[in-house]
Amino acid sequence: MSGSPARHIAIDLGASGGRVALGAVEEGRLSFDIVHRFPNRAVPLGASLYWNILELWREIRHGLRIASGRGPVASIGVTTWGVDYALFDADMLAIGMVHSHRDRRTDGVIDRLDEIMSRADLYQATGVQFLPINTLPQLLAAQRASPDLFSRATRFLMLPDLIHYWLCGVMACEHTNASTTQLYDPVQRDWSNVVLTAFGIPRAMFPDLVEPGTILGPLLPAIAADTGLAGTLVIAPATHDTASAIAAVPAEAGEDWAYISSGTWCLAGIERPLPLITDATRDANITNEQGIAGTTRLLKNTSGLFILQECLRAWGDPPIEAILQDATTLRSDIAIDPTEPDFAHPGVTMPDRILRWCAARAIVLDPTPAVITRAVLRGLAASVAASLAAIDQVANHQTRRIHIVGGGSRIDLLCQAIADCTNATVIAGPVEATTAGNLLVQAASLGVIAPGAIRTVMRATADLRCFIPKTR
């Protein structure tokens, strides 16, 4: 209908599920409906763990058809988690399947990086914390399994870039996702020739980099015909899901704030105008990732709700609300360490692993779901508190308010525990921050809102809750 606000589609793929949302900005507020949700779970095959990327593509197209039934759509953008990728040969045929970053193929690889490049030099070149899930260790593990890999691979695409390519035929990598790879120079804002050369990875297979909000082009004719979205543009938002989530943090300008993006992974940090790459940040294993408008997300990445999700799966996927209610009434102060390597891999043995971890430390933990859940959430709170304390110290920052977004923001027990552990006020919401950030970057790209108005729109839109430290 003439005069209706421009509408946008956000495709958001998370490590436990995906969604297709249709939204618009009107009178300074964002509204959106999630028109299609679908599960996502890595698939074990032999000793490996893969993403079922073709099934995700099928679900995305189904969601686009649903959205098109509600009228014209101005643009589409994709966000996913970071670090994972796909490789293609000269005929754009896939080389292997898409591995999950939780695949054990990277076991031990990170400890051998300094045989090629010292940790000091690698950190100086990339500013990225050392984690086995990073793209660099993944590529080295892939080459170890297939020594001629880099002679066969001519194209490298991160997962949102792959979906964008299938939508519009344009190959490009957006900065926020590229910055998660440990192959990117956050100072020069380009692929790191120093790192690629040192590890023998061909620069030619990496696509050009684009800014968040770049219009890639119209949908391919076949996709437009299949989905009913003729005339719709494909826009690269902040394609890393955390970058989109932080773009949507409803913070006030100038406040001493930090963020926690709480989902399958938990990322805690602050926003800065420039990277901070020092011996202190390296020693604290702090990472520099790109945000919108050239900002830097200075953060630490630790295990998040994945541990609890795996516990729920082991318990037969019961409703979590009753478990959380029971966990809240307990008085136990037991907290597990979510950074324990044994908690990093999927499997229905997660509750048993937690109990073994406690037993090895002479901690008596009742095996009931409520007790284990409370121990997991208290451990997550302590972990993010330690991350923020380390970041405050190296960045000469004092966190007074913490904005928590994502799925964890709806868990009162977690939010209150974070407030207590940090002695900072916790502002919870929005839950669907990644989707909101994706939609708002698209809206800004098309001139619907000013680029600097994203957080203003979110403050007018989000339903926020406040948690005060009990120590005050």
Short mmCIF file of C-alpha atoms in Angstrom, two decimals:
data_model
loop_
_atom_site.label_atom_id
_atom_site.label_comp_id
_atom_site.label_asym_id
_atom_site.label_seq_id
_atom_site.Cartn_x
_atom_site.Cartn_y
_atom_site.Cartn_z
CA MET A 1 0.00 0.00 0.00
CA SER A 2 1.32 3.44 -0.93
CA GLY A 3 2.77 5.31 2.02
CA SER A 4 3.50 2.14 4.03
CA PRO A 5 6.91 2.01 5.72
CA ALA A 6 9.70 0.12 3.98
CA ARG A 7 9.84 -3.45 5.22
CA HIS A 8 12.95 -5.56 5.68
CA ILE A 9 13.68 -9.24 6.22
CA ALA A 10 16.27 -10.36 8.74
CA ILE A 11 17.59 -13.90 8.38
CA ASP A 12 19.33 -14.84 11.61
CA LEU A 13 21.07 -18.20 11.92
CA GLY A 14 22.15 -19.18 15.41
CA ALA A 15 23.99 -22.27 16.56
CA SER A 16 20.78 -23.72 18.01
CA GLY A 17 18.14 -22.31 15.66
CA GLY A 18 17.29 -19.95 12.86
CA ARG A 19 14.60 -17.38 12.22
CA VAL A 20 13.22 -15.25 9.43
CA ALA A 21 11.78 -11.94 10.63
CA LEU A 22 9.85 -9.23 8.81
CA GLY A 23 10.06 -5.73 10.24
CA ALA A 24 9.78 -2.00 9.69
CA VAL A 25 10.54 1.29 11.41
CA GLU A 26 7.59 3.61 11.84
CA GLU A 27 7.31 6.73 14.00
CA GLY A 28 10.71 6.10 15.51
CA ARG A 29 9.99 2.56 16.69
CA LEU A 30 10.94 -0.84 15.29
CA SER A 31 8.35 -3.56 15.01
CA PHE A 32 8.87 -7.03 13.60
CA ASP A 33 7.32 -10.46 13.48
CA ILE A 34 9.27 -13.68 13.35
CA VAL A 35 7.46 -15.38 10.50
CA HIS A 36 9.44 -18.62 10.56
CA ARG A 37 11.55 -20.40 13.16
CA PHE A 38 13.49 -23.58 12.57
CA PRO A 39 15.94 -25.71 14.54
CA ASN A 40 19.65 -25.90 13.86
CA ARG A 41 21.85 -28.56 15.36
CA ALA A 42 25.23 -29.74 14.20
CA VAL A 43 25.19 -33.25 12.72
CA PRO A 44 27.79 -35.83 13.80
CA LEU A 45 29.15 -38.05 11.03
CA GLY A 46 32.00 -40.38 11.88
CA ALA A 47 34.46 -38.43 13.98
CA SER A 48 33.36 -35.07 12.56
CA LEU A 49 30.65 -32.51 13.27
CA TYR A 50 28.96 -30.62 10.43
CA TRP A 51 26.31 -27.98 9.84
CA ASN A 52 23.41 -29.05 7.62
CA ILE A 53 23.75 -25.91 5.51
CA LEU A 54 21.47 -27.12 2.71
CA GLU A 55 18.64 -27.78 5.16
CA LEU A 56 19.14 -24.27 6.56
CA TRP A 57 18.95 -22.90 3.00
CA ARG A 58 15.69 -24.79 2.44
CA GLU A 59 14.23 -23.33 5.64
CA ILE A 60 15.37 -19.83 4.70
CA ARG A 61 13.62 -20.01 1.34
CA HIS A 62 10.46 -21.28 3.06
CA GLY A 63 10.60 -18.32 5.43
CA LEU A 64 11.08 -15.88 2.54
CA ARG A 65 7.96 -17.25 0.84
CA ILE A 66 5.96 -16.69 4.02
CA ALA A 67 7.25 -13.12 4.31
CA SER A 68 6.50 -12.33 0.67
CA GLY A 69 2.85 -13.18 1.26
CA ARG A 70 2.59 -10.09 3.46
CA GLY A 71 3.47 -7.62 0.75
CA PRO A 72 6.50 -5.92 -0.85
CA VAL A 73 9.88 -6.14 0.88
CA ALA A 74 12.62 -3.59 0.38
CA SER A 75 15.63 -5.60 1.54
CA ILE A 76 17.02 -8.80 3.04
CA GLY A 77 20.11 -9.30 5.22
CA VAL A 78 21.74 -12.31 6.87
CA THR A 79 23.46 -12.69 10.24
CA THR A 80 25.13 -15.83 11.60
CA TRP A 81 27.65 -16.82 14.23
CA GLY A 82 31.30 -16.21 13.37
CA VAL A 83 34.39 -18.28 12.50
CA ASP A 84 32.76 -21.02 10.37
CA TYR A 85 33.23 -21.03 6.60
CA ALA A 86 32.83 -22.91 3.32
CA LEU A 87 35.44 -23.57 0.61
CA PHE A 88 34.82 -23.87 -3.13
CA ASP A 89 36.85 -24.82 -6.18
CA ALA A 90 37.20 -22.87 -9.43
CA ASP A 91 33.77 -24.12 -10.61
CA MET A 92 32.16 -22.98 -7.32
CA LEU A 93 31.66 -26.59 -6.26
CA ALA A 94 31.90 -27.16 -2.52
CA ILE A 95 35.09 -28.70 -1.17
CA GLY A 96 33.86 -30.93 1.62
CA MET A 97 31.02 -30.07 3.98
CA VAL A 98 30.71 -27.18 6.40
CA HIS A 99 32.33 -28.11 9.70
CA SER A 100 31.05 -26.88 13.04
CA HIS A 101 33.52 -24.91 15.11
CA ARG A 102 32.88 -27.46 17.87
CA ASP A 103 34.37 -30.23 15.72
CA ARG A 104 37.28 -31.88 17.54
CA ARG A 105 39.49 -31.64 14.45
CA THR A 106 41.06 -28.52 15.96
CA ASP A 107 42.14 -30.31 19.15
CA GLY A 108 45.77 -29.42 19.74
CA VAL A 109 46.09 -27.17 16.68
CA ILE A 110 46.13 -23.93 18.62
CA ASP A 111 49.09 -25.16 20.65
CA ARG A 112 51.12 -25.54 17.45
CA LEU A 113 50.44 -22.10 15.97
CA ASP A 114 53.62 -20.69 17.45
CA GLU A 115 55.68 -23.24 15.53
CA ILE A 116 54.90 -21.05 12.51
CA MET A 117 54.26 -17.61 14.03
CA SER A 118 54.81 -16.51 17.60
CA ARG A 119 51.73 -15.79 19.67
CA ALA A 120 52.97 -12.26 20.22
CA ASP A 121 53.27 -11.63 16.46
CA LEU A 122 49.98 -13.35 15.65
CA TYR A 123 48.13 -11.32 18.26
CA GLN A 124 49.81 -8.11 17.12
CA ALA A 125 48.63 -8.81 13.57
CA THR A 126 45.02 -9.73 14.41
CA GLY A 127 44.14 -8.67 17.97
CA VAL A 128 42.09 -11.87 18.33
CA GLN A 129 42.01 -14.07 21.41
CA PHE A 130 43.40 -17.56 21.06
CA LEU A 131 40.57 -20.07 20.74
CA PRO A 132 40.48 -23.42 18.95
CA ILE A 133 37.20 -22.41 17.28
CA ASN A 134 38.83 -19.57 15.31
CA THR A 135 38.92 -19.89 11.53
CA LEU A 136 42.72 -20.02 11.39
CA PRO A 137 43.00 -23.21 13.49
CA GLN A 138 40.08 -24.67 11.54
CA LEU A 139 41.82 -24.06 8.20
CA LEU A 140 45.06 -25.54 9.49
CA ALA A 141 43.20 -28.62 10.73
CA ALA A 142 41.52 -28.95 7.33
CA GLN A 143 44.88 -28.69 5.56
CA ARG A 144 46.37 -31.29 7.91
CA ALA A 145 43.62 -33.69 6.80
CA SER A 146 43.98 -32.74 3.11
CA PRO A 147 47.48 -31.38 2.32
CA ASP A 148 46.55 -30.17 -1.18
CA LEU A 149 43.54 -28.21 0.13
CA PHE A 150 44.88 -24.73 -0.62
CA SER A 151 45.77 -25.66 -4.19
CA ARG A 152 42.18 -26.81 -4.80
CA ALA A 153 40.30 -24.08 -2.91
CA THR A 154 39.80 -20.87 -4.87
CA ARG A 155 36.93 -19.32 -2.88
CA PHE A 156 36.46 -18.81 0.86
CA LEU A 157 33.11 -17.59 2.19
CA MET A 158 31.92 -17.07 5.74
CA LEU A 159 28.43 -18.47 6.34
CA PRO A 160 26.46 -15.19 5.97
CA ASP A 161 28.48 -14.44 2.84
CA LEU A 162 27.52 -17.85 1.46
CA ILE A 163 23.79 -17.21 2.02
CA HIS A 164 24.12 -13.74 0.48
CA TYR A 165 25.88 -15.30 -2.52
CA TRP A 166 23.09 -17.82 -2.97
CA LEU A 167 20.56 -14.99 -2.73
CA CYS A 168 22.11 -12.45 -5.09
CA GLY A 169 25.20 -13.96 -6.72
CA VAL A 170 27.66 -11.47 -5.17
CA MET A 171 30.69 -12.73 -3.25
CA ALA A 172 31.76 -10.34 -0.50
CA CYS A 173 32.74 -10.62 3.15
CA GLU A 174 31.52 -8.06 5.66
CA HIS A 175 34.02 -6.70 8.18
CA THR A 176 32.36 -7.79 11.44
CA ASN A 177 32.40 -11.48 10.54
CA ALA A 178 35.84 -11.32 8.91
CA SER A 179 37.22 -9.94 12.17
CA THR A 180 36.38 -13.20 14.00
CA THR A 181 38.66 -15.32 11.81
CA GLN A 182 42.17 -14.57 13.19
CA LEU A 183 43.01 -13.78 9.55
CA TYR A 184 42.00 -10.11 9.63
CA ASP A 185 43.97 -6.98 10.54
CA PRO A 186 41.67 -4.74 12.65
CA VAL A 187 43.99 -1.73 12.32
CA GLN A 188 44.25 -1.80 8.53
CA ARG A 189 40.70 -3.23 8.33
CA ASP A 190 41.72 -5.78 5.70
CA TRP A 191 42.75 -9.40 5.43
CA SER A 192 46.12 -9.83 7.12
CA ASN A 193 48.74 -10.52 4.46
CA VAL A 194 51.23 -11.13 7.27
CA VAL A 195 49.19 -14.00 8.70
CA LEU A 196 48.09 -15.45 5.38
CA THR A 197 51.66 -15.51 4.08
CA ALA A 198 53.07 -17.02 7.27
CA PHE A 199 50.60 -19.90 7.23
CA GLY A 200 50.66 -20.44 3.47
CA ILE A 201 47.00 -19.55 2.95
CA PRO A 202 46.33 -18.04 -0.51
CA ARG A 203 45.12 -14.44 -0.34
CA ALA A 204 43.38 -14.85 -3.71
CA MET A 205 40.64 -17.07 -2.30
CA PHE A 206 39.33 -14.37 0.05
CA PRO A 207 36.58 -12.05 -1.21
CA ASP A 208 36.58 -8.28 -1.02
CA LEU A 209 35.52 -6.76 2.28
CA VAL A 210 32.44 -4.54 2.59
CA GLU A 211 31.07 -2.30 5.33
CA PRO A 212 27.92 -3.10 7.32
CA GLY A 213 24.98 -1.71 5.39
CA THR A 214 26.47 -2.32 1.93
CA ILE A 215 23.88 -2.99 -0.77
CA LEU A 216 25.09 -6.14 -2.53
CA GLY A 217 22.46 -6.19 -5.27
CA PRO A 218 19.01 -7.50 -6.18
CA LEU A 219 17.89 -11.07 -5.65
CA LEU A 220 18.83 -13.48 -8.40
CA PRO A 221 15.90 -13.87 -10.81
CA ALA A 222 15.42 -17.54 -9.90
CA ILE A 223 15.32 -16.74 -6.17
CA ALA A 224 12.97 -13.78 -6.73
CA ALA A 225 10.64 -16.01 -8.70
CA ASP A 226 10.80 -18.83 -6.16
CA THR A 227 10.11 -16.60 -3.16
CA GLY A 228 7.87 -13.95 -4.72
CA LEU A 229 10.26 -11.17 -3.71
CA ALA A 230 10.88 -9.43 -7.02
CA GLY A 231 12.60 -6.07 -6.59
CA THR A 232 14.06 -6.89 -3.18
CA LEU A 233 17.67 -5.88 -2.48
CA VAL A 234 20.21 -7.91 -0.54
CA ILE A 235 22.07 -5.84 2.07
CA ALA A 236 25.00 -7.02 4.15
CA PRO A 237 24.11 -5.93 7.71
CA ALA A 238 26.59 -6.42 10.54
CA THR A 239 26.71 -10.09 9.53
CA HIS A 240 28.27 -11.38 12.76
CA ASP A 241 25.31 -11.97 15.05
CA THR A 242 27.06 -10.39 18.04
CA ALA A 243 27.90 -7.28 16.04
CA SER A 244 24.23 -6.87 15.10
CA ALA A 245 23.21 -7.50 18.72
CA ILE A 246 25.61 -4.86 20.04
CA ALA A 247 24.42 -2.41 17.38
CA ALA A 248 20.97 -2.78 18.97
CA VAL A 249 22.09 -2.24 22.58
CA PRO A 250 19.84 0.59 23.87
CA ALA A 251 22.69 2.40 25.67
CA GLU A 252 22.78 6.12 26.28
CA ALA A 253 25.69 8.03 24.78
CA GLY A 254 28.46 8.67 27.27
CA GLU A 255 27.43 6.20 29.97
CA ASP A 256 30.09 3.83 31.35
CA TRP A 257 28.47 0.73 29.94
CA ALA A 258 29.46 -2.75 28.94
CA TYR A 259 27.53 -5.42 27.08
CA ILE A 260 26.87 -9.10 27.36
CA SER A 261 25.52 -10.92 24.34
CA SER A 262 24.14 -14.06 25.90
CA GLY A 263 23.20 -16.95 23.67
CA THR A 264 24.84 -20.26 22.84
CA TRP A 265 28.08 -18.35 23.37
CA CYS A 266 28.50 -15.56 25.88
CA LEU A 267 30.44 -12.49 24.76
CA ALA A 268 31.17 -9.74 27.25
CA GLY A 269 32.93 -6.48 26.48
CA ILE A 270 32.89 -2.78 25.74
CA GLU A 271 32.66 -0.67 22.60
CA ARG A 272 35.66 1.43 21.59
CA PRO A 273 36.46 3.73 18.65
CA LEU A 274 39.72 1.84 17.89
CA PRO A 275 41.32 -1.57 18.51
CA LEU A 276 43.37 -2.08 21.66
CA ILE A 277 46.26 -4.43 20.94
CA THR A 278 48.80 -4.54 23.75
CA ASP A 279 50.76 -7.07 25.75
CA ALA A 280 48.14 -6.69 28.48
CA THR A 281 45.21 -7.48 26.18
CA ARG A 282 47.12 -10.45 24.76
CA ASP A 283 47.94 -11.80 28.21
CA ALA A 284 44.27 -11.43 29.21
CA ASN A 285 43.22 -13.18 25.97
CA ILE A 286 40.96 -10.30 24.96
CA THR A 287 39.76 -9.99 21.38
CA ASN A 288 39.20 -7.04 19.02
CA GLU A 289 36.26 -7.50 16.67
CA GLN A 290 34.67 -5.00 14.34
CA GLY A 291 31.36 -3.28 15.03
CA ILE A 292 29.20 -0.95 12.98
CA ALA A 293 30.48 2.48 11.92
CA GLY A 294 34.10 1.34 12.27
CA THR A 295 33.87 0.73 16.02
CA THR A 296 35.71 -2.05 17.84
CA ARG A 297 34.09 -4.62 20.10
CA LEU A 298 36.69 -5.30 22.77
CA LEU A 299 35.50 -8.54 24.34
CA LYS A 300 36.09 -11.99 25.71
CA ASN A 301 34.24 -15.00 24.35
CA THR A 302 33.31 -17.81 26.72
CA SER A 303 30.87 -20.67 26.74
CA GLY A 304 27.31 -19.51 27.17
CA LEU A 305 23.90 -21.14 27.37
CA PHE A 306 25.20 -24.05 25.27
CA ILE A 307 25.99 -25.96 28.47
CA LEU A 308 22.45 -25.53 29.76
CA GLN A 309 21.00 -26.35 26.33
CA GLU A 310 22.91 -29.63 26.29
CA CYS A 311 21.71 -30.42 29.81
CA LEU A 312 18.11 -29.81 28.77
CA ARG A 313 18.61 -32.14 25.81
CA ALA A 314 19.92 -34.83 28.16
CA TRP A 315 16.87 -34.38 30.38
CA GLY A 316 14.49 -34.84 27.44
CA ASP A 317 13.93 -31.15 26.61
CA PRO A 318 11.57 -30.34 29.51
CA PRO A 319 10.06 -26.83 29.77
CA ILE A 320 12.79 -24.63 31.21
CA GLU A 321 10.47 -22.25 33.05
CA ALA A 322 9.67 -24.67 35.89
CA ILE A 323 13.35 -25.61 36.25
CA LEU A 324 14.36 -21.94 36.46
CA GLN A 325 11.64 -21.25 39.04
CA ASP A 326 12.91 -24.09 41.23
CA ALA A 327 16.54 -23.02 40.71
CA THR A 328 15.71 -19.49 41.86
CA THR A 329 14.35 -20.71 45.19
CA LEU A 330 17.53 -22.62 46.05
CA ARG A 331 20.22 -21.21 48.33
CA SER A 332 23.19 -23.04 46.79
CA ASP A 333 26.29 -20.97 45.95
CA ILE A 334 27.91 -23.72 43.85
CA ALA A 335 29.13 -22.54 40.44
CA ILE A 336 30.81 -24.59 37.74
CA ASP A 337 33.57 -23.22 35.49
CA PRO A 338 32.00 -22.84 32.02
CA THR A 339 35.44 -22.51 30.42
CA GLU A 340 36.28 -26.13 31.31
CA PRO A 341 37.28 -27.76 27.95
CA ASP A 342 35.16 -30.83 28.68
CA PHE A 343 32.04 -28.61 28.59
CA ALA A 344 32.81 -27.29 25.09
CA HIS A 345 31.51 -30.25 23.08
CA PRO A 346 27.94 -31.41 22.51
CA GLY A 347 26.45 -34.58 23.91
CA VAL A 348 23.75 -35.85 26.23
CA THR A 349 26.43 -36.63 28.82
CA MET A 350 26.69 -32.94 29.80
CA PRO A 351 25.01 -33.37 33.24
CA ASP A 352 27.33 -36.29 33.98
CA ARG A 353 30.35 -34.21 32.95
CA ILE A 354 29.26 -31.48 35.34
CA LEU A 355 28.84 -33.96 38.18
CA ARG A 356 32.27 -35.50 37.48
CA TRP A 357 33.84 -32.02 37.43
CA CYS A 358 32.31 -31.27 40.83
CA ALA A 359 33.27 -34.66 42.29
CA ALA A 360 36.89 -34.16 41.22
CA ARG A 361 36.92 -30.98 43.33
CA ALA A 362 35.12 -32.53 46.30
CA ILE A 363 32.01 -30.48 45.52
CA VAL A 364 28.78 -32.23 46.38
CA LEU A 365 26.17 -31.35 43.76
CA ASP A 366 22.69 -32.79 43.80
CA PRO A 367 21.99 -34.26 40.32
CA THR A 368 18.54 -32.65 40.01
CA PRO A 369 17.92 -30.32 37.03
CA ALA A 370 17.26 -27.27 39.24
CA VAL A 371 20.51 -27.65 41.18
CA ILE A 372 22.60 -28.23 38.06
CA THR A 373 20.89 -25.32 36.28
CA ARG A 374 21.64 -22.97 39.17
CA ALA A 375 25.30 -24.06 39.21
CA VAL A 376 25.58 -23.49 35.45
CA LEU A 377 24.02 -20.01 35.56
CA ARG A 378 26.06 -18.92 38.57
CA GLY A 379 29.17 -20.13 36.76
CA LEU A 380 28.26 -18.12 33.66
CA ALA A 381 27.74 -15.01 35.80
CA ALA A 382 31.12 -15.41 37.49
CA SER A 383 32.81 -16.01 34.12
CA VAL A 384 31.43 -12.86 32.47
CA ALA A 385 32.19 -10.84 35.60
CA ALA A 386 35.84 -11.95 35.38
CA SER A 387 35.88 -11.08 31.66
CA LEU A 388 34.55 -7.58 32.25
CA ALA A 389 36.94 -6.99 35.16
CA ALA A 390 39.88 -7.92 32.92
CA ILE A 391 38.64 -5.65 30.13
CA ASP A 392 38.06 -2.74 32.50
CA GLN A 393 41.61 -3.09 33.78
CA VAL A 394 43.38 -3.14 30.41
CA ALA A 395 41.14 -0.47 28.87
CA ASN A 396 41.10 1.91 31.85
CA HIS A 397 37.33 1.61 31.91
CA GLN A 398 34.86 1.44 34.76
CA THR A 399 31.70 -0.49 34.05
CA ARG A 400 28.72 0.89 35.95
CA ARG A 401 25.90 -0.44 33.76
CA ILE A 402 25.75 -3.69 31.84
CA HIS A 403 23.38 -4.22 28.95
CA ILE A 404 22.60 -7.90 28.51
CA VAL A 405 20.90 -8.89 25.25
CA GLY A 406 19.95 -12.19 23.68
CA GLY A 407 18.37 -15.28 25.17
CA GLY A 408 20.09 -14.90 28.54
CA SER A 409 18.44 -11.54 29.09
CA ARG A 410 15.13 -13.24 29.82
CA ILE A 411 16.61 -15.38 32.65
CA ASP A 412 16.18 -13.38 35.87
CA LEU A 413 18.44 -15.70 37.85
CA LEU A 414 21.33 -15.09 35.44
CA CYS A 415 20.79 -11.32 35.25
CA GLN A 416 20.66 -10.93 39.04
CA ALA A 417 23.74 -13.12 39.47
CA ILE A 418 25.66 -10.94 36.98
CA ALA A 419 24.60 -7.79 38.85
CA ASP A 420 25.77 -9.32 42.14
CA CYS A 421 29.09 -10.56 40.71
CA THR A 422 29.95 -7.24 39.01
CA ASN A 423 28.36 -4.78 41.45
CA ALA A 424 26.91 -3.05 38.38
CA THR A 425 23.34 -2.35 37.36
CA VAL A 426 22.17 -4.82 34.72
CA ILE A 427 19.72 -3.70 32.02
CA ALA A 428 18.11 -6.72 30.35
CA GLY A 429 16.81 -6.64 26.79
CA PRO A 430 16.08 -6.81 24.00
CA VAL A 431 15.95 -10.58 23.69
CA GLU A 432 15.95 -10.56 19.87
CA ALA A 433 18.78 -8.04 19.66
CA THR A 434 20.51 -9.68 16.68
CA THR A 435 17.33 -9.56 14.61
CA ALA A 436 16.68 -5.96 15.65
CA GLY A 437 20.23 -4.87 14.78
CA ASN A 438 20.05 -6.63 11.43
CA LEU A 439 16.78 -4.88 10.53
CA LEU A 440 17.96 -1.46 11.71
CA VAL A 441 21.24 -1.57 9.78
CA GLN A 442 19.21 -2.34 6.66
CA ALA A 443 16.83 0.53 7.45
CA ALA A 444 19.77 2.91 7.88
CA SER A 445 21.33 1.70 4.62
CA LEU A 446 18.17 2.62 2.72
CA GLY A 447 17.82 6.01 4.46
CA VAL A 448 14.75 5.05 6.49
CA ILE A 449 16.58 6.18 9.64
CA ALA A 450 19.83 8.06 10.18
CA PRO A 451 22.85 5.78 10.74
CA GLY A 452 23.35 7.23 14.21
CA ALA A 453 19.73 6.71 15.23
CA ILE A 454 19.80 2.93 15.69
CA ARG A 455 20.15 3.02 19.48
CA THR A 456 17.64 5.86 19.75
CA VAL A 457 15.11 3.66 17.97
CA MET A 458 15.96 0.75 20.27
CA ARG A 459 15.48 2.83 23.42
CA ALA A 460 12.05 3.80 22.15
CA THR A 461 11.23 0.20 21.22
CA ALA A 462 12.72 -2.22 23.73
CA ASP A 463 10.97 -3.49 26.84
CA LEU A 464 13.80 -3.29 29.40
CA ARG A 465 14.18 -4.68 32.92
CA CYS A 466 16.62 -3.52 35.58
CA PHE A 467 18.56 -5.60 38.13
CA ILE A 468 20.32 -3.87 41.04
CA PRO A 469 23.21 -5.60 42.86
CA LYS A 470 22.06 -7.00 46.19
CA THR A 471 25.32 -5.81 47.71
CA ARG A 472 24.21 -2.19 47.39
#
